[in-house]
PDB file of C-alpha atoms and ligand atoms in Angstrom:
ATOM      1  CA  MET A   1      64.303 130.902  90.454  1.00  0.00           C
ATOM      2  CA  ASN A   2      64.511 133.520  93.181  1.00  0.00           C
ATOM      3  CA  LEU A   3      65.131 137.253  92.706  1.00  0.00           C
ATOM      4  CA  LYS A   4      68.838 136.896  93.494  1.00  0.00           C
ATOM      5  CA  GLU A   5      69.280 134.401  90.658  1.00  0.00           C
ATOM      6  CA  PHE A   6      67.099 136.634  88.446  1.00  0.00           C
ATOM      7  CA  GLY A   7      69.897 139.241  88.554  1.00  0.00           C
ATOM      8  CA  GLY A   8      69.155 141.521  91.508  1.00  0.00           C
ATOM      9  CA  GLU A   9      67.892 145.082  91.403  1.00  0.00           C
ATOM     10  CA  LYS A  10      69.129 145.755  87.878  1.00  0.00           C
ATOM     11  CA  ALA A  11      67.168 142.848  86.418  1.00  0.00           C
ATOM     12  CA  ILE A  12      64.103 143.828  88.440  1.00  0.00           C
ATOM     13  CA  VAL A  13      64.197 147.421  87.207  1.00  0.00           C
ATOM     14  CA  ASN A  14      64.744 146.279  83.597  1.00  0.00           C
ATOM     15  CA  PHE A  15      61.772 143.914  83.858  1.00  0.00           C
ATOM     16  CA  LEU A  16      59.555 146.676  85.263  1.00  0.00           C
ATOM     17  CA  LYS A  17      60.692 149.155  82.609  1.00  0.00           C
ATOM     18  CA  LYS A  18      59.623 146.743  79.866  1.00  0.00           C
ATOM     19  CA  GLU A  19      56.364 145.964  81.638  1.00  0.00           C
ATOM     20  CA  PHE A  20      55.248 149.490  82.496  1.00  0.00           C
ATOM     21  CA  ASN A  21      57.146 152.273  80.700  1.00  0.00           C
ATOM     22  CA  SER A  22      54.826 153.718  78.068  1.00  0.00           C
ATOM     23  CA  LYS A  23      55.043 156.183  75.241  1.00  0.00           C
ATOM     24  CA  ASN A  24      52.539 158.550  76.902  1.00  0.00           C
ATOM     25  CA  LYS A  25      53.934 162.005  76.115  1.00  0.00           C
ATOM     26  CA  LYS A  26      52.885 163.445  79.477  1.00  0.00           C
ATOM     27  CA  ILE A  27      55.332 161.074  81.175  1.00  0.00           C
ATOM     28  CA  ALA A  28      58.725 162.726  80.707  1.00  0.00           C
ATOM     29  CA  LYS A  29      60.370 159.891  82.660  1.00  0.00           C
ATOM     30  CA  GLY A  30      58.849 156.656  83.945  1.00  0.00           C
ATOM     31  CA  ILE A  31      60.777 153.890  85.692  1.00  0.00           C
ATOM     32  CA  GLY A  32      64.575 154.206  85.657  1.00  0.00           C
ATOM     33  CA  ASP A  33      65.614 157.455  87.321  1.00  0.00           C
ATOM     34  CA  ASP A  34      65.596 158.832  90.874  1.00  0.00           C
ATOM     35  CA  ALA A  35      61.964 159.867  90.413  1.00  0.00           C
ATOM     36  CA  ALA A  36      59.203 159.830  87.813  1.00  0.00           C
ATOM     37  CA  VAL A  37      58.604 163.071  85.923  1.00  0.00           C
ATOM     38  CA  ILE A  38      55.186 164.178  84.643  1.00  0.00           C
ATOM     39  CA  LYS A  39      54.678 167.178  82.389  1.00  0.00           C
ATOM     40  CA  ARG A  40      52.126 169.687  83.708  1.00  0.00           C
ATOM     41  CA  GLY A  41      51.818 172.683  81.386  1.00  0.00           C
ATOM     42  CA  ASN A  42      55.183 174.427  81.447  1.00  0.00           C
ATOM     43  CA  THR A  43      56.372 172.809  84.668  1.00  0.00           C
ATOM     44  CA  PHE A  44      57.259 169.257  85.587  1.00  0.00           C
ATOM     45  CA  GLN A  45      55.946 167.321  88.557  1.00  0.00           C
ATOM     46  CA  VAL A  46      58.402 164.907  90.137  1.00  0.00           C
ATOM     47  CA  ILE A  47      57.174 161.912  92.158  1.00  0.00           C
ATOM     48  CA  THR A  48      59.248 159.400  94.076  1.00  0.00           C
ATOM     49  CA  THR A  49      58.729 156.760  96.724  1.00  0.00           C
ATOM     50  CA  ASP A  50      61.188 154.943  98.937  1.00  0.00           C
ATOM     51  CA  MET A  51      60.803 152.154 101.447  1.00  0.00           C
ATOM     52  CA  LEU A  52      62.756 151.356 104.607  1.00  0.00           C
ATOM     53  CA  CYS A  53      62.366 148.058 106.457  1.00  0.00           C
ATOM     54  CA  GLU A  54      63.267 147.152 110.026  1.00  0.00           C
ATOM     55  CA  ASP A  55      66.427 145.004 110.350  1.00  0.00           C
ATOM     56  CA  ASP A  56      67.321 145.731 106.743  1.00  0.00           C
ATOM     57  CA  HIS A  57      67.495 149.526 106.419  1.00  0.00           C
ATOM     58  CA  PHE A  58      67.399 150.252 110.114  1.00  0.00           C
ATOM     59  CA  SER A  59      67.718 148.385 113.390  1.00  0.00           C
ATOM     60  CA  LEU A  60      65.942 149.332 116.581  1.00  0.00           C
ATOM     61  CA  ASN A  61      69.180 148.367 118.364  1.00  0.00           C
ATOM     62  CA  TYR A  62      70.764 151.624 117.266  1.00  0.00           C
ATOM     63  CA  PHE A  63      68.047 153.795 115.714  1.00  0.00           C
ATOM     64  CA  THR A  64      65.729 155.938 117.764  1.00  0.00           C
ATOM     65  CA  PRO A  65      62.167 156.273 116.407  1.00  0.00           C
ATOM     66  CA  PHE A  66      62.927 159.940 115.721  1.00  0.00           C
ATOM     67  CA  GLN A  67      65.887 158.941 113.547  1.00  0.00           C
ATOM     68  CA  ILE A  68      63.827 156.386 111.601  1.00  0.00           C
ATOM     69  CA  GLY A  69      61.286 159.081 110.734  1.00  0.00           C
ATOM     70  CA  TYR A  70      63.916 161.674 109.919  1.00  0.00           C
ATOM     71  CA  LYS A  71      66.079 159.381 107.772  1.00  0.00           C
ATOM     72  CA  SER A  72      63.115 157.989 105.834  1.00  0.00           C
ATOM     73  CA  MET A  73      62.082 161.501 104.845  1.00  0.00           C
ATOM     74  CA  GLU A  74      65.589 162.663 103.946  1.00  0.00           C
ATOM     75  CA  ALA A  75      66.090 159.558 101.765  1.00  0.00           C
ATOM     76  CA  SER A  76      62.982 160.256  99.684  1.00  0.00           C
ATOM     77  CA  ILE A  77      63.557 164.000  99.520  1.00  0.00           C
ATOM     78  CA  SER A  78      67.104 163.333  98.285  1.00  0.00           C
ATOM     79  CA  ASP A  79      65.621 161.659  95.191  1.00  0.00           C
ATOM     80  CA  VAL A  80      63.621 164.817  94.414  1.00  0.00           C
ATOM     81  CA  TYR A  81      66.784 166.948  94.587  1.00  0.00           C
ATOM     82  CA  ALA A  82      68.418 164.343  92.356  1.00  0.00           C
ATOM     83  CA  MET A  83      65.966 165.394  89.613  1.00  0.00           C
ATOM     84  CA  GLY A  84      66.799 169.085  89.978  1.00  0.00           C
ATOM     85  CA  ALA A  85      63.411 169.656  91.632  1.00  0.00           C
ATOM     86  CA  THR A  86      62.068 171.308  94.793  1.00  0.00           C
ATOM     87  CA  PRO A  87      60.130 168.995  97.143  1.00  0.00           C
ATOM     88  CA  THR A  88      56.630 170.208  98.048  1.00  0.00           C
ATOM     89  CA  TYR A  89      54.327 167.501  99.453  1.00  0.00           C
ATOM     90  CA  THR A  90      54.722 164.119 101.087  1.00  0.00           C
ATOM     91  CA  LEU A  91      52.660 161.048 102.019  1.00  0.00           C
ATOM     92  CA  VAL A  92      53.915 158.916 104.893  1.00  0.00           C
ATOM     93  CA  SER A  93      52.942 155.235 105.168  1.00  0.00           C
ATOM     94  CA  VAL A  94      54.147 153.151 108.070  1.00  0.00           C
ATOM     95  CA  SER A  95      53.539 149.770 109.644  1.00  0.00           C
ATOM     96  CA  PHE A  96      54.026 149.628 113.395  1.00  0.00           C
ATOM     97  CA  LYS A  97      54.241 146.496 115.486  1.00  0.00           C
ATOM     98  CA  LYS A  98      51.156 146.014 117.661  1.00  0.00           C
ATOM     99  CA  ASN A  99      53.019 146.574 120.926  1.00  0.00           C
ATOM    100  CA  THR A 100      54.445 149.934 119.763  1.00  0.00           C
ATOM    101  CA  SER A 101      54.209 152.584 122.463  1.00  0.00           C
ATOM    102  CA  VAL A 102      52.542 155.940 121.947  1.00  0.00           C
ATOM    103  CA  GLU A 103      55.889 157.597 122.796  1.00  0.00           C
ATOM    104  CA  PHE A 104      57.596 155.644 119.993  1.00  0.00           C
ATOM    105  CA  PHE A 105      54.831 156.547 117.522  1.00  0.00           C
ATOM    106  CA  LYS A 106      54.999 160.250 118.440  1.00  0.00           C
ATOM    107  CA  GLU A 107      58.800 160.337 118.279  1.00  0.00           C
ATOM    108  CA  PHE A 108      58.736 158.743 114.822  1.00  0.00           C
ATOM    109  CA  PHE A 109      56.436 161.496 113.559  1.00  0.00           C
ATOM    110  CA  ARG A 110      58.525 164.139 115.318  1.00  0.00           C
ATOM    111  CA  GLY A 111      61.409 162.965 113.101  1.00  0.00           C
ATOM    112  CA  ILE A 112      59.149 163.184 110.044  1.00  0.00           C
ATOM    113  CA  LYS A 113      58.150 166.727 111.026  1.00  0.00           C
ATOM    114  CA  LYS A 114      61.708 167.910 111.639  1.00  0.00           C
ATOM    115  CA  SER A 115      62.729 166.860 108.123  1.00  0.00           C
ATOM    116  CA  ALA A 116      59.523 168.224 106.569  1.00  0.00           C
ATOM    117  CA  LEU A 117      60.157 171.630 108.164  1.00  0.00           C
ATOM    118  CA  ARG A 118      63.791 171.580 107.068  1.00  0.00           C
ATOM    119  CA  HIS A 119      62.779 171.175 103.430  1.00  0.00           C
ATOM    120  CA  ASN A 120      59.533 173.153 103.595  1.00  0.00           C
ATOM    121  CA  VAL A 121      57.544 170.047 102.674  1.00  0.00           C
ATOM    122  CA  GLN A 122      53.909 169.533 103.701  1.00  0.00           C
ATOM    123  CA  VAL A 123      52.728 166.153 105.002  1.00  0.00           C
ATOM    124  CA  ILE A 124      49.363 165.666 103.276  1.00  0.00           C
ATOM    125  CA  GLY A 125      48.503 162.026 103.929  1.00  0.00           C
ATOM    126  CA  GLY A 126      49.656 158.443 104.003  1.00  0.00           C
ATOM    127  CA  ASP A 127      48.642 155.277 105.780  1.00  0.00           C
ATOM    128  CA  THR A 128      49.243 153.535 109.089  1.00  0.00           C
ATOM    129  CA  THR A 129      48.894 149.832 109.621  1.00  0.00           C
ATOM    130  CA  HIS A 130      50.447 147.087 111.748  1.00  0.00           C
ATOM    131  CA  GLY A 131      52.958 144.444 110.807  1.00  0.00           C
ATOM    132  CA  LYS A 132      55.347 141.891 112.309  1.00  0.00           C
ATOM    133  CA  LYS A 133      58.146 144.364 111.684  1.00  0.00           C
ATOM    134  CA  MET A 134      58.187 148.093 111.191  1.00  0.00           C
ATOM    135  CA  SER A 135      58.397 149.462 107.664  1.00  0.00           C
ATOM    136  CA  VAL A 136      58.195 152.968 106.301  1.00  0.00           C
ATOM    137  CA  SER A 137      57.262 154.110 102.818  1.00  0.00           C
ATOM    138  CA  ILE A 138      57.551 157.776 101.942  1.00  0.00           C
ATOM    139  CA  THR A 139      56.261 159.352  98.766  1.00  0.00           C
ATOM    140  CA  VAL A 140      57.502 162.835  97.934  1.00  0.00           C
ATOM    141  CA  ILE A 141      56.183 165.139  95.238  1.00  0.00           C
ATOM    142  CA  GLY A 142      58.203 168.019  93.876  1.00  0.00           C
ATOM    143  CA  GLU A 143      58.319 170.412  90.978  1.00  0.00           C
ATOM    144  CA  THR A 144      60.789 171.961  88.592  1.00  0.00           C
ATOM    145  CA  LYS A 145      60.906 173.928  85.352  1.00  0.00           C
ATOM    146  CA  LYS A 146      63.912 171.919  84.176  1.00  0.00           C
ATOM    147  CA  PRO A 147      64.368 168.327  85.308  1.00  0.00           C
ATOM    148  CA  VAL A 148      67.880 166.879  85.222  1.00  0.00           C
ATOM    149  CA  TYR A 149      67.972 163.206  84.280  1.00  0.00           C
ATOM    150  CA  ARG A 150      70.603 160.503  84.521  1.00  0.00           C
ATOM    151  CA  ARG A 151      70.692 160.329  80.754  1.00  0.00           C
ATOM    152  CA  GLY A 152      72.371 163.671  79.901  1.00  0.00           C
ATOM    153  CA  ALA A 153      76.093 162.944  80.354  1.00  0.00           C
ATOM    154  CA  LYS A 154      78.285 163.413  77.273  1.00  0.00           C
ATOM    155  CA  GLU A 155      81.847 162.389  76.397  1.00  0.00           C
ATOM    156  CA  ASN A 156      84.446 164.710  78.060  1.00  0.00           C
ATOM    157  CA  ASP A 157      81.967 165.909  80.708  1.00  0.00           C
ATOM    158  CA  LEU A 158      83.467 165.978  84.186  1.00  0.00           C
ATOM    159  CA  VAL A 159      82.125 163.938  87.098  1.00  0.00           C
ATOM    160  CA  PHE A 160      81.627 165.666  90.456  1.00  0.00           C
ATOM    161  CA  VAL A 161      80.290 164.705  93.888  1.00  0.00           C
ATOM    162  CA  THR A 162      79.130 166.947  96.732  1.00  0.00           C
ATOM    163  CA  GLY A 163      80.350 166.451 100.299  1.00  0.00           C
ATOM    164  CA  LYS A 164      82.200 163.338 101.426  1.00  0.00           C
ATOM    165  CA  LEU A 165      81.397 159.704 100.715  1.00  0.00           C
ATOM    166  CA  GLY A 166      81.445 156.478 102.723  1.00  0.00           C
ATOM    167  CA  GLY A 167      80.543 157.958 106.114  1.00  0.00           C
ATOM    168  CA  SER A 168      77.166 156.280 106.419  1.00  0.00           C
ATOM    169  CA  THR A 169      78.541 152.805 105.691  1.00  0.00           C
ATOM    170  CA  ALA A 170      81.433 153.383 108.094  1.00  0.00           C
ATOM    171  CA  GLY A 171      78.867 154.305 110.752  1.00  0.00           C
ATOM    172  CA  LEU A 172      76.732 151.258 110.030  1.00  0.00           C
ATOM    173  CA  GLU A 173      79.753 148.950 110.286  1.00  0.00           C
ATOM    174  CA  CYS A 174      80.745 150.559 113.608  1.00  0.00           C
ATOM    175  CA  PHE A 175      77.246 149.871 114.945  1.00  0.00           C
ATOM    176  CA  ARG A 176      77.284 146.285 113.683  1.00  0.00           C
ATOM    177  CA  LYS A 177      80.746 145.478 115.006  1.00  0.00           C
ATOM    178  CA  LYS A 178      79.951 147.315 118.269  1.00  0.00           C
ATOM    179  CA  ILE A 179      82.898 149.661 117.867  1.00  0.00           C
ATOM    180  CA  GLU A 180      82.873 152.412 120.489  1.00  0.00           C
ATOM    181  CA  GLY A 181      83.106 156.105 119.639  1.00  0.00           C
ATOM    182  CA  ASN A 182      83.137 157.170 115.983  1.00  0.00           C
ATOM    183  CA  GLU A 183      80.040 159.248 116.721  1.00  0.00           C
ATOM    184  CA  LYS A 184      80.333 161.391 113.593  1.00  0.00           C
ATOM    185  CA  VAL A 185      80.114 158.480 111.148  1.00  0.00           C
ATOM    186  CA  LYS A 186      77.405 156.844 113.249  1.00  0.00           C
ATOM    187  CA  GLN A 187      75.458 160.070 112.944  1.00  0.00           C
ATOM    188  CA  LYS A 188      76.002 160.050 109.179  1.00  0.00           C
ATOM    189  CA  HIS A 189      74.185 156.732 109.201  1.00  0.00           C
ATOM    190  CA  THR A 190      71.316 157.571 111.549  1.00  0.00           C
ATOM    191  CA  ASN A 191      70.792 161.264 110.704  1.00  0.00           C
ATOM    192  CA  PRO A 192      71.737 161.814 107.058  1.00  0.00           C
ATOM    193  CA  ASN A 193      70.814 165.103 105.446  1.00  0.00           C
ATOM    194  CA  ALA A 194      69.585 165.470 101.872  1.00  0.00           C
ATOM    195  CA  GLN A 195      71.542 168.146  99.990  1.00  0.00           C
ATOM    196  CA  LYS A 196      69.077 171.002 100.266  1.00  0.00           C
ATOM    197  CA  SER A 197      71.422 173.980 100.014  1.00  0.00           C
ATOM    198  CA  LEU A 198      73.485 172.640  97.104  1.00  0.00           C
ATOM    199  CA  ALA A 199      70.747 171.003  95.056  1.00  0.00           C
ATOM    200  CA  LYS A 200      69.712 174.131  93.121  1.00  0.00           C
ATOM    201  CA  LYS A 201      73.267 175.143  92.266  1.00  0.00           C
ATOM    202  CA  VAL A 202      74.034 171.617  91.101  1.00  0.00           C
ATOM    203  CA  ALA A 203      70.877 171.421  88.967  1.00  0.00           C
ATOM    204  CA  GLU A 204      71.790 174.675  87.203  1.00  0.00           C
ATOM    205  CA  ILE A 205      74.981 173.228  85.727  1.00  0.00           C
ATOM    206  CA  ALA A 206      74.486 169.440  85.744  1.00  0.00           C
ATOM    207  CA  THR A 207      74.117 167.516  82.479  1.00  0.00           C
ATOM    208  CA  ALA A 208      73.269 164.337  84.436  1.00  0.00           C
ATOM    209  CA  LEU A 209      72.410 164.022  88.117  1.00  0.00           C
ATOM    210  CA  GLU A 210      71.742 161.357  90.717  1.00  0.00           C
ATOM    211  CA  ASP A 211      71.931 161.052  94.490  1.00  0.00           C
ATOM    212  CA  VAL A 212      74.383 158.687  96.151  1.00  0.00           C
ATOM    213  CA  SER A 213      72.150 156.146  97.862  1.00  0.00           C
ATOM    214  CA  ASP A 214      73.841 152.907  96.744  1.00  0.00           C
ATOM    215  CA  GLY A 215      77.525 153.901  96.546  1.00  0.00           C
ATOM    216  CA  LEU A 216      79.428 155.900  93.931  1.00  0.00           C
ATOM    217  CA  ALA A 217      80.179 152.833  91.769  1.00  0.00           C
ATOM    218  CA  THR A 218      76.514 151.990  91.299  1.00  0.00           C
ATOM    219  CA  GLU A 219      75.442 155.599  90.762  1.00  0.00           C
ATOM    220  CA  ILE A 220      78.071 156.349  88.143  1.00  0.00           C
ATOM    221  CA  LYS A 221      77.180 153.114  86.342  1.00  0.00           C
ATOM    222  CA  ASN A 222      73.522 154.176  86.346  1.00  0.00           C
ATOM    223  CA  ILE A 223      74.408 157.539  84.811  1.00  0.00           C
ATOM    224  CA  CYS A 224      76.640 155.872  82.195  1.00  0.00           C
ATOM    225  CA  ALA A 225      74.016 153.244  81.319  1.00  0.00           C
ATOM    226  CA  GLU A 226      71.295 155.884  80.854  1.00  0.00           C
ATOM    227  CA  SER A 227      73.653 158.282  79.026  1.00  0.00           C
ATOM    228  CA  LYS A 228      75.143 155.486  76.866  1.00  0.00           C
ATOM    229  CA  CYS A 229      78.721 156.325  77.777  1.00  0.00           C
ATOM    230  CA  GLY A 230      81.442 155.309  80.250  1.00  0.00           C
ATOM    231  CA  ALA A 231      83.630 156.981  82.864  1.00  0.00           C
ATOM    232  CA  ILE A 232      87.031 156.979  84.501  1.00  0.00           C
ATOM    233  CA  ILE A 233      86.871 157.515  88.255  1.00  0.00           C
ATOM    234  CA  ASN A 234      90.048 158.689  89.937  1.00  0.00           C
ATOM    235  CA  ALA A 235      90.343 156.855  93.266  1.00  0.00           C
ATOM    236  CA  GLU A 236      92.647 159.516  94.739  1.00  0.00           C
ATOM    237  CA  GLN A 237      90.034 162.212  94.193  1.00  0.00           C
ATOM    238  CA  VAL A 238      87.058 160.473  95.838  1.00  0.00           C
ATOM    239  CA  PRO A 239      86.316 162.692  98.866  1.00  0.00           C
ATOM    240  CA  ILE A 240      86.455 160.770 102.147  1.00  0.00           C
ATOM    241  CA  SER A 241      86.407 162.413 105.578  1.00  0.00           C
ATOM    242  CA  MET A 242      89.055 161.898 108.253  1.00  0.00           C
ATOM    243  CA  GLU A 243      86.365 160.377 110.488  1.00  0.00           C
ATOM    244  CA  THR A 244      85.509 157.779 107.844  1.00  0.00           C
ATOM    245  CA  LYS A 245      89.195 156.904 107.352  1.00  0.00           C
ATOM    246  CA  LYS A 246      89.615 156.556 111.105  1.00  0.00           C
ATOM    247  CA  ALA A 247      86.553 154.295 111.390  1.00  0.00           C
ATOM    248  CA  ALA A 248      87.748 152.193 108.431  1.00  0.00           C
ATOM    249  CA  LYS A 249      91.060 151.684 110.195  1.00  0.00           C
ATOM    250  CA  ALA A 250      89.321 150.552 113.384  1.00  0.00           C
ATOM    251  CA  LEU A 251      87.212 148.186 111.280  1.00  0.00           C
ATOM    252  CA  LYS A 252      90.258 146.943 109.310  1.00  0.00           C
ATOM    253  CA  LYS A 253      88.474 147.886 106.106  1.00  0.00           C
ATOM    254  CA  ASN A 254      89.258 150.131 103.149  1.00  0.00           C
ATOM    255  CA  ALA A 255      87.552 153.547 103.354  1.00  0.00           C
ATOM    256  CA  LEU A 256      87.463 153.794  99.546  1.00  0.00           C
ATOM    257  CA  ASP A 257      85.297 150.639  99.470  1.00  0.00           C
ATOM    258  CA  PHE A 258      82.769 152.369 101.736  1.00  0.00           C
ATOM    259  CA  ALA A 259      82.624 155.299  99.305  1.00  0.00           C
ATOM    260  CA  LEU A 260      82.392 153.175  96.162  1.00  0.00           C
ATOM    261  CA  PHE A 261      80.284 150.254  97.322  1.00  0.00           C
ATOM    262  CA  GLY A 262      78.535 151.481 100.473  1.00  0.00           C
ATOM    263  CA  GLY A 263      75.491 153.652 100.379  1.00  0.00           C
ATOM    264  CA  GLU A 264      73.091 156.109 101.958  1.00  0.00           C
ATOM    265  CA  ASP A 265      75.404 159.107 101.871  1.00  0.00           C
ATOM    266  CA  PHE A 266      72.681 161.098 100.082  1.00  0.00           C
ATOM    267  CA  GLU A 267      75.246 163.332  98.440  1.00  0.00           C
ATOM    268  CA  LEU A 268      74.768 164.294  94.791  1.00  0.00           C
ATOM    269  CA  VAL A 269      76.840 162.904  91.921  1.00  0.00           C
ATOM    270  CA  PHE A 270      76.639 164.881  88.689  1.00  0.00           C
ATOM    271  CA  THR A 271      78.337 165.587  85.389  1.00  0.00           C
ATOM    272  CA  VAL A 272      79.072 168.994  83.865  1.00  0.00           C
ATOM    273  CA  HIS A 273      80.365 170.330  80.572  1.00  0.00           C
ATOM    274  CA  LEU A 274      83.995 171.489  80.690  1.00  0.00           C
ATOM    275  CA  LYS A 275      82.861 175.129  80.553  1.00  0.00           C
ATOM    276  CA  ASN A 276      81.194 174.754  83.970  1.00  0.00           C
ATOM    277  CA  ARG A 277      84.195 173.220  85.696  1.00  0.00           C
ATOM    278  CA  LYS A 278      84.916 176.336  87.788  1.00  0.00           C
ATOM    279  CA  LYS A 279      81.332 176.641  89.006  1.00  0.00           C
ATOM    280  CA  ALA A 280      81.225 172.947  89.872  1.00  0.00           C
ATOM    281  CA  LYS A 281      84.501 173.141  91.796  1.00  0.00           C
ATOM    282  CA  LYS A 282      82.989 175.730  94.129  1.00  0.00           C
ATOM    283  CA  ILE A 283      80.333 173.304  95.330  1.00  0.00           C
ATOM    284  CA  ALA A 284      81.740 169.814  94.764  1.00  0.00           C
ATOM    285  CA  THR A 285      84.806 167.626  94.153  1.00  0.00           C
ATOM    286  CA  GLN A 286      85.821 166.382  90.732  1.00  0.00           C
ATOM    287  CA  VAL A 287      86.202 162.597  90.771  1.00  0.00           C
ATOM    288  CA  GLY A 288      86.368 161.632  87.122  1.00  0.00           C
ATOM    289  CA  THR A 289      85.639 162.112  83.435  1.00  0.00           C
ATOM    290  CA  ILE A 290      83.020 160.774  81.054  1.00  0.00           C
ATOM    291  CA  ILE A 291      84.375 158.707  78.158  1.00  0.00           C
ATOM    292  CA  LYS A 292      82.826 157.358  74.972  1.00  0.00           C
ATOM    293  CA  GLU A 293      83.577 153.686  75.657  1.00  0.00           C
ATOM    294  CA  LYS A 294      80.683 152.182  77.622  1.00  0.00           C
ATOM    295  CA  LYS A 295      82.758 150.987  80.560  1.00  0.00           C
ATOM    296  CA  VAL A 296      83.523 152.404  84.006  1.00  0.00           C
ATOM    297  CA  TYR A 297      87.178 152.394  85.059  1.00  0.00           C
ATOM    298  CA  LEU A 298      88.804 153.049  88.410  1.00  0.00           C
ATOM    299  CA  LYS A 299      92.165 154.771  88.185  1.00  0.00           C
ATOM    300  CA  THR A 300      94.570 154.350  91.100  1.00  0.00           C
ATOM    301  CA  ASN A 301      98.225 155.341  91.393  1.00  0.00           C
ATOM    302  CA  SER A 302      99.354 151.961  90.159  1.00  0.00           C
ATOM    303  CA  LYS A 303      96.791 151.054  87.498  1.00  0.00           C
ATOM    304  CA  THR A 304      93.555 151.713  85.671  1.00  0.00           C
ATOM    305  CA  ALA A 305      91.151 148.776  85.796  1.00  0.00           C
ATOM    306  CA  GLU A 306      87.524 148.233  84.930  1.00  0.00           C
ATOM    307  CA  LEU A 307      85.252 148.758  87.934  1.00  0.00           C
ATOM    308  CA  LYS A 308      83.148 145.623  87.748  1.00  0.00           C
ATOM    309  CA  LYS A 309      81.810 145.468  91.271  1.00  0.00           C
ATOM    310  CA  THR A 310      78.755 147.554  92.121  1.00  0.00           C
ATOM    311  CA  GLY A 311      77.389 148.978  95.328  1.00  0.00           C
ATOM    312  CA  PHE A 312      74.609 147.824  97.578  1.00  0.00           C
ATOM    313  CA  ASP A 313      71.952 145.592  96.037  1.00  0.00           C
ATOM    314  CA  HIS A 314      69.082 144.405  98.234  1.00  0.00           C
ATOM    315  CA  PHE A 315      68.608 141.233  96.242  1.00  0.00           C
ATOM    316  CA  LYS A 316      72.219 140.075  96.081  1.00  0.00           C
TER     317      LYS A 316
HETATM  318 MG1   MG B   1      68.352 157.972  94.051  1.00  0.00          MG
END
């Protein structure tokens, strides 16, 4: 049996949870959230790692080395914000192909540095090696007094997302189908930004929190699974930019599909208690409601149907 038949990422994570999650009280959260959380006195240390592989997460046909470095960092840092934490230190591991030029190598680390400076994160180590293809693995450490997990959503909480969704996938599809123009969505794919300025405000009011790396459908299902609840997502309310709609039209695809089943937008999806609705509205868009029944529904103008499909899965 291969990993696809095993059940994809969900089955892999469930297997690893059973294998490694322990009852050690210092571990506030092991496998199963955006990052692991370790208790250190009266603060919490947050640790996450993320891996990007050539021709899977990025292609040298349309990524500059600077962009590979920058995006890798932003992707990992996004997971720290998704725990309500502030990123502090990072370790950068990368395999370069043997014929890699010094210019390429330096540009890659210039991208790393740009992101590190943006988030006030210190690069403190890592590893370099060579491989048949390039791959990047970034570990980021952060800290917080109050972590926000995926597991805190309650019935009648409201679901919000920051920014707009689907842009990164629209950009990727434009690159793949060699569609001219559409620079803004292409940039969303090559130069995404983790939600630095909003992260703190979101963490203050969120009952559950996650970043949008695998599409809204997958993320909301993760929150519901961990919180033991369900949700109704209102299709009309999912925020999608004009640029993404335009690109979807050129691609003859549905922009809503990019938002629900795409990925790598690195926005934040979170739930809040009704009393914080006003505060949430100032920084994000309401897209749904948490319900008791453990199912996720998509409500459109014509009908409400269970949202069975999920977003991007590397093993499916
Ligand atoms: Mg995440």
